[in-house]
PDB file of C-alpha atoms and ligand atoms in Angstrom:
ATOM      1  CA  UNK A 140      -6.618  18.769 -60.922  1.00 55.00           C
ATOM      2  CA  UNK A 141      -5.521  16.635 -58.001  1.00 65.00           C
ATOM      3  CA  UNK A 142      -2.117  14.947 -58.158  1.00 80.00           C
ATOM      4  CA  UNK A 143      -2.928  11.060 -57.587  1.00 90.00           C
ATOM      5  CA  UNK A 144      -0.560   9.467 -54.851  1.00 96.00           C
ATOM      6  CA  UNK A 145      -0.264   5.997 -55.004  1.00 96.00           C
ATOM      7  CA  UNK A 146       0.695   3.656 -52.116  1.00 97.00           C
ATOM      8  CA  UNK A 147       3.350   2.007 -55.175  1.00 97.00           C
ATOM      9  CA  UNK A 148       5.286   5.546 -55.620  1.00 97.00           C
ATOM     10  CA  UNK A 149       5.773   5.684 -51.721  1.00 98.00           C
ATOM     11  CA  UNK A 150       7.062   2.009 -51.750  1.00 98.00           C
ATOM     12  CA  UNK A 151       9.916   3.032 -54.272  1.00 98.00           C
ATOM     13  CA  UNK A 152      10.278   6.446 -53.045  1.00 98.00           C
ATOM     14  CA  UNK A 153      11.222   5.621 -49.223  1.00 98.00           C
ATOM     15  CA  UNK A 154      13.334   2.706 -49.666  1.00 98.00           C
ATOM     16  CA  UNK A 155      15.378   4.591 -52.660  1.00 98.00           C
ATOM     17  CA  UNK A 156      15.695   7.730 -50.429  1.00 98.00           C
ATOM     18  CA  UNK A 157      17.498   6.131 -47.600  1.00 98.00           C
ATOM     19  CA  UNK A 158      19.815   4.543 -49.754  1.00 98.00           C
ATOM     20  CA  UNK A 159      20.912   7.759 -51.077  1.00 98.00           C
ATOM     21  CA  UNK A 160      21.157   8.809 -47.378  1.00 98.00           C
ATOM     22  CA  UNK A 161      23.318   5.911 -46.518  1.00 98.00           C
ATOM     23  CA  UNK A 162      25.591   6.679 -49.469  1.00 98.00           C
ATOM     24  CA  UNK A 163      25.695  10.192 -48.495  1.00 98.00           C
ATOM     25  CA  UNK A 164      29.014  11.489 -46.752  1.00 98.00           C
ATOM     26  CA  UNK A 165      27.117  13.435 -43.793  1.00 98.00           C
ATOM     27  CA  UNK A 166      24.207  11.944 -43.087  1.00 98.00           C
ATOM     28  CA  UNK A 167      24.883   8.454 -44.127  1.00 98.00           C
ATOM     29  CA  UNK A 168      26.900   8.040 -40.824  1.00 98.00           C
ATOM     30  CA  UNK A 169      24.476   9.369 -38.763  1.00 98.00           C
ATOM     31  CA  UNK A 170      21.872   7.422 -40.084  1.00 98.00           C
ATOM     32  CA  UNK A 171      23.819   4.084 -40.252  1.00 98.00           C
ATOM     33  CA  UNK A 172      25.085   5.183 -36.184  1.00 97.00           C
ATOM     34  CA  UNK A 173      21.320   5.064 -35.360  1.00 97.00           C
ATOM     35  CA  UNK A 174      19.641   2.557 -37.159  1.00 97.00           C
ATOM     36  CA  UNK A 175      20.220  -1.273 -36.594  1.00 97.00           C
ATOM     37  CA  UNK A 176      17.444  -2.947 -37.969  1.00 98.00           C
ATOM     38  CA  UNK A 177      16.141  -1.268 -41.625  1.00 98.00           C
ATOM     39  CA  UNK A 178      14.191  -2.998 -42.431  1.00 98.00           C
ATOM     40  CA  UNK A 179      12.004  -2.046 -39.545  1.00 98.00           C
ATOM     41  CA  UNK A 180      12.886   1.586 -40.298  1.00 98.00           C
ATOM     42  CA  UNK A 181      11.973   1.256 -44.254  1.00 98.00           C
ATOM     43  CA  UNK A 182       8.710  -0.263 -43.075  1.00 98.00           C
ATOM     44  CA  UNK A 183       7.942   2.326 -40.188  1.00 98.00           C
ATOM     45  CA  UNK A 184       8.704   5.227 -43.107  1.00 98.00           C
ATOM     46  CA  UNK A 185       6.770   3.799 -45.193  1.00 98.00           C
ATOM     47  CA  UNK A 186       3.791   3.515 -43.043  1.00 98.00           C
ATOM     48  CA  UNK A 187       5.039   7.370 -41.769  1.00 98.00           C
ATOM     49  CA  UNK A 188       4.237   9.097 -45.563  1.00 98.00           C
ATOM     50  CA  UNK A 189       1.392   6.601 -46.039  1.00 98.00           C
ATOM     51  CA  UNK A 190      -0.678   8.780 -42.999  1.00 98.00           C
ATOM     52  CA  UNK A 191       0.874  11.816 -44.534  1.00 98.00           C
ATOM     53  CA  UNK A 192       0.346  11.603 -47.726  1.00 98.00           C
ATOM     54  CA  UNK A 193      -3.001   9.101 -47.632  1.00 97.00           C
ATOM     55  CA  UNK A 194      -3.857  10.201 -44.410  1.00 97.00           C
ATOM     56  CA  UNK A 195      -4.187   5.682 -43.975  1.00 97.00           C
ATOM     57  CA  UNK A 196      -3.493   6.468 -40.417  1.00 97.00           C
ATOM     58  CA  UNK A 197      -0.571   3.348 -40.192  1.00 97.00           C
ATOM     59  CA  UNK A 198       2.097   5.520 -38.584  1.00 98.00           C
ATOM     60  CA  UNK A 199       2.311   5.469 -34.947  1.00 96.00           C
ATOM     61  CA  UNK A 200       5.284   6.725 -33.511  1.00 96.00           C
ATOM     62  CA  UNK A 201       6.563  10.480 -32.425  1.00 94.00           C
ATOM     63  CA  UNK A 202       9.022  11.750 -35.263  1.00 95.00           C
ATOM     64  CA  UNK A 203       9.535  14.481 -32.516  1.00 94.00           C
ATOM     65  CA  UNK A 204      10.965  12.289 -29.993  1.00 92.00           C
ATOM     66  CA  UNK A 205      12.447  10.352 -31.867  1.00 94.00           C
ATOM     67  CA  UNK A 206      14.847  13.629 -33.058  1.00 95.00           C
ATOM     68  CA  UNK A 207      15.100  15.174 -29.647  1.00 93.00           C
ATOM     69  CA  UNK A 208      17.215  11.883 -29.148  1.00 92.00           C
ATOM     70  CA  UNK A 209      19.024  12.906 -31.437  1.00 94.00           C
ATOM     71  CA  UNK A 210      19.634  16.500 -31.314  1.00 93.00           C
ATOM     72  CA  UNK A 211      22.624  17.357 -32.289  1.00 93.00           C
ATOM     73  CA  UNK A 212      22.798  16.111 -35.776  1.00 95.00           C
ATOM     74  CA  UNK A 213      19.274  17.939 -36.050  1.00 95.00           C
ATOM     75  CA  UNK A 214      21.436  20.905 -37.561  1.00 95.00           C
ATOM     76  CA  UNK A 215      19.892  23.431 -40.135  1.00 95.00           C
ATOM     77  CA  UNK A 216      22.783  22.088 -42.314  1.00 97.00           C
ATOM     78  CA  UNK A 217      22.177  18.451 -42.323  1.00 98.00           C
ATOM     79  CA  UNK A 218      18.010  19.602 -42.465  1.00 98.00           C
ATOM     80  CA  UNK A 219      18.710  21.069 -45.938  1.00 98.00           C
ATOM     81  CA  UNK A 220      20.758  18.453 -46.800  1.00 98.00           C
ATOM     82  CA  UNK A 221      17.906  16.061 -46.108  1.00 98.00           C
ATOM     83  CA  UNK A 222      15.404  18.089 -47.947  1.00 98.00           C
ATOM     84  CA  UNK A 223      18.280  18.628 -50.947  1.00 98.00           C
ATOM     85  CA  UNK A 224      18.235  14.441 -51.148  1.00 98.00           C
ATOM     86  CA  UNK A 225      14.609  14.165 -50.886  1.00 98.00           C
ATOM     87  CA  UNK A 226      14.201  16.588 -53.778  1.00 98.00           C
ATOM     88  CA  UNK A 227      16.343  14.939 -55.574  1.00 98.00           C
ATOM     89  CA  UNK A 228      15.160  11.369 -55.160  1.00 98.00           C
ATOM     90  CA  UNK A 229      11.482  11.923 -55.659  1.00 98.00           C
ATOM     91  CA  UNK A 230      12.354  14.392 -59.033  1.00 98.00           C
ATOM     92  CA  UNK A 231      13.902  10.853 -60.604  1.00 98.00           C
ATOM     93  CA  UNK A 232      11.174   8.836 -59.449  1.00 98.00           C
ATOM     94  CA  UNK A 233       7.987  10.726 -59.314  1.00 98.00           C
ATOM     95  CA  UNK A 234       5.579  12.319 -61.817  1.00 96.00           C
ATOM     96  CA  UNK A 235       6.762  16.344 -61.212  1.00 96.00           C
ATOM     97  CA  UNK A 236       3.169  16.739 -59.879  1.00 96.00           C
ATOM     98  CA  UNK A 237       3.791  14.178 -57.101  1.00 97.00           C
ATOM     99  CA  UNK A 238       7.434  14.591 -56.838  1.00 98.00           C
ATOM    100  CA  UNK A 239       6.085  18.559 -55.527  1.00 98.00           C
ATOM    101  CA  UNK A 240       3.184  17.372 -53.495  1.00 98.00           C
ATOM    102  CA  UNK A 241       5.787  14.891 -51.203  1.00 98.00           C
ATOM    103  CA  UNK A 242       8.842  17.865 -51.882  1.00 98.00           C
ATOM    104  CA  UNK A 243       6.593  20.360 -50.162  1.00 98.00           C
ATOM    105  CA  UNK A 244       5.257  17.787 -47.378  1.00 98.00           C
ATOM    106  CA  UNK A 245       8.717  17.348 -46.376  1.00 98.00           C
ATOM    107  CA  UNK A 246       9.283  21.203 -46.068  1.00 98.00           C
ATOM    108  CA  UNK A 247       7.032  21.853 -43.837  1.00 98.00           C
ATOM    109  CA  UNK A 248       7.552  18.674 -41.741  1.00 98.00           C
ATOM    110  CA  UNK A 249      11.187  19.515 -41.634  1.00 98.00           C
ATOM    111  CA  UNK A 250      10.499  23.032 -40.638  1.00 97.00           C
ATOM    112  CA  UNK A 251       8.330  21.577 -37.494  1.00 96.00           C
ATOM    113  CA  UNK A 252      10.604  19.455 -36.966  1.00 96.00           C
ATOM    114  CA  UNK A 253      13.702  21.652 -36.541  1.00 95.00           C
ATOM    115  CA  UNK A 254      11.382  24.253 -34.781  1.00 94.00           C
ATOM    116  CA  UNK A 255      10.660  21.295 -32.224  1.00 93.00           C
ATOM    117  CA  UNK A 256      13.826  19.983 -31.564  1.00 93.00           C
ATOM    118  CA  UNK A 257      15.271  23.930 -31.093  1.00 87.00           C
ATOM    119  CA  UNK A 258      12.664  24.588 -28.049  1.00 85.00           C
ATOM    120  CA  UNK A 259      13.564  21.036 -26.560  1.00 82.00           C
ATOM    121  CA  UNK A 260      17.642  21.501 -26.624  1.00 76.00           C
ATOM    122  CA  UNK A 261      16.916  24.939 -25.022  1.00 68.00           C
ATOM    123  CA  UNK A 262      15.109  24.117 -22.216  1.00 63.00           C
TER     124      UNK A 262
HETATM  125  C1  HEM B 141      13.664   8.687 -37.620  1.00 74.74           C
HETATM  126  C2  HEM B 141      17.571  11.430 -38.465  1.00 74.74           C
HETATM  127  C3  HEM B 141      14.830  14.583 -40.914  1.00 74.74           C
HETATM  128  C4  HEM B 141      11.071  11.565 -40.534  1.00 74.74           C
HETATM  129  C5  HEM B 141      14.957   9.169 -37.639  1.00 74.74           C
HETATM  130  C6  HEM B 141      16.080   8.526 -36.984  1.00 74.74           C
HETATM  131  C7  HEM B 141      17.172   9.298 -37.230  1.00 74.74           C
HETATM  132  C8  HEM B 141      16.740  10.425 -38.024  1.00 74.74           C
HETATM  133  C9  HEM B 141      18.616   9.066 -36.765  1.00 74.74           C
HETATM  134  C10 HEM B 141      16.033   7.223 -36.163  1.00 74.74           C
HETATM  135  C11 HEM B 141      15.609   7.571 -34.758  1.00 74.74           C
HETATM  136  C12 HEM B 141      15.734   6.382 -33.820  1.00 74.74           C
HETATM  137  O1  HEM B 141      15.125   5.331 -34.098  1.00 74.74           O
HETATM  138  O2  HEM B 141      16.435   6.514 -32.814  1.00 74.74           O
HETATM  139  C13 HEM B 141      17.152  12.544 -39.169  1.00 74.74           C
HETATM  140  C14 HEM B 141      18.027  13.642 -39.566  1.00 74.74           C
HETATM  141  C15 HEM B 141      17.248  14.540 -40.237  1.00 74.74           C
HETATM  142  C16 HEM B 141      15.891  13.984 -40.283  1.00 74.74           C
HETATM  143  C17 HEM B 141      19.538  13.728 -39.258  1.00 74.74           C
HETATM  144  C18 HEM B 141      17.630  15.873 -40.805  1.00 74.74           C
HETATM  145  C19 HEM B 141      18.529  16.676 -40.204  1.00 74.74           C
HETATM  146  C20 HEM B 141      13.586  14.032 -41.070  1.00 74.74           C
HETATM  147  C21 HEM B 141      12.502  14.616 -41.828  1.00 74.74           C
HETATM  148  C22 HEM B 141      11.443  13.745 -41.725  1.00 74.74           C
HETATM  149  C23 HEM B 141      11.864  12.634 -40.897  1.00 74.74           C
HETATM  150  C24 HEM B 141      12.577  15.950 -42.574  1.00 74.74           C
HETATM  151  C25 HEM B 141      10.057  13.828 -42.322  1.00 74.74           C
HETATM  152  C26 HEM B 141       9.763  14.601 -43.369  1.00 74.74           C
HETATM  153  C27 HEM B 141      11.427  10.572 -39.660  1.00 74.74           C
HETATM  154  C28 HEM B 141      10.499   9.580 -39.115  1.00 74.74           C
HETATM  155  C29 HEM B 141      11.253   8.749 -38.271  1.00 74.74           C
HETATM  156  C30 HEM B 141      12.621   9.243 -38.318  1.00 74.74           C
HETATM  157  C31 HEM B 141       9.009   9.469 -39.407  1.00 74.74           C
HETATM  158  C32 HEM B 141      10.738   7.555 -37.451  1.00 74.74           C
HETATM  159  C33 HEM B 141      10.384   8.034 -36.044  1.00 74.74           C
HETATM  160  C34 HEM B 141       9.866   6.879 -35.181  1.00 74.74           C
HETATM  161  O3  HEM B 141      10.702   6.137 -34.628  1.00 74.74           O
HETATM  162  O4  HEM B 141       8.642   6.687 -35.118  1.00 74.74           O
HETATM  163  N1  HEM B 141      15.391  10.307 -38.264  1.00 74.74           N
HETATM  164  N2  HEM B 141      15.885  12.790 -39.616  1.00 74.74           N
HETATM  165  N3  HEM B 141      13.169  12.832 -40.521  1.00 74.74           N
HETATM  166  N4  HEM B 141      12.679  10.335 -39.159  1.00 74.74           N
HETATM  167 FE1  HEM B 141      14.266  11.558 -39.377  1.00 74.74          FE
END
């Protein structure tokens, strides 16, 4: 059986995540450093796991970029600290079937991600 992904369980998952991130001794600072305007960023996440998860297409932007400018907090620490808050955010808000399907999404984003910003920083 499919999981069904609703466009509802990515408005309370995104917005719930990042306050968990702010809130969160290492990455909150990072985040709150970086970030002026959130609600722009909620919105932009949003739209982000929308074309990821409901392939809707909204999302625009390049996540790579966007962490090449800011590579050194891209650490393989603070990644699995990420993915540790994502996990546990969507597990309290999600069905278990689409808490996995966006827990899974996220690992292999992250691991692009960190593979991405590694080849930039070297060159
Ligand atoms: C944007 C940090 C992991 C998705 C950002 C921004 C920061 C950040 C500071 C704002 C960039 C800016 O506007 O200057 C981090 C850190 C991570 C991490 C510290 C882990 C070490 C992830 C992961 C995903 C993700 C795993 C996806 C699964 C995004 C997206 C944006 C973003 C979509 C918006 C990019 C844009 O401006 O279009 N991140 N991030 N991030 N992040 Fe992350």
């Amino acid at each position: 059986m499919t999981t069904e992904i609703k466009e509802e369980d990515i408005a309370r998952l995104v917005p719930a995540f990042y306050e968990r991130v702010r809130q969160d001794r290492v990455l909150g600072p990072i985040f709150n450093g970086a970030i002026d305007d959130w609600h722009h960023h909620l919105g932009k996440l949003q739209d982000f796991w929308s074309s990821v998860m409901l392939t809707t297409g909204r999302y625009k932007g390049q996540p790579m970029v966007a962490h090449v400018r800011h590579a050194k907090h891209m650490t393989a620490d603070n990644f699995a600290r990420w993915l540790a808050l994502w996990r546990e955010v969507s597990g309290e808000l999600l069905s278990p079937a689409a808490a996995t399907a966006f827990q899974q999404k996220a690992d292999r984003i992250a691991e692009s991600l960190q593979l991405g910003v590694q080849f930039y920083r070297e060159r």
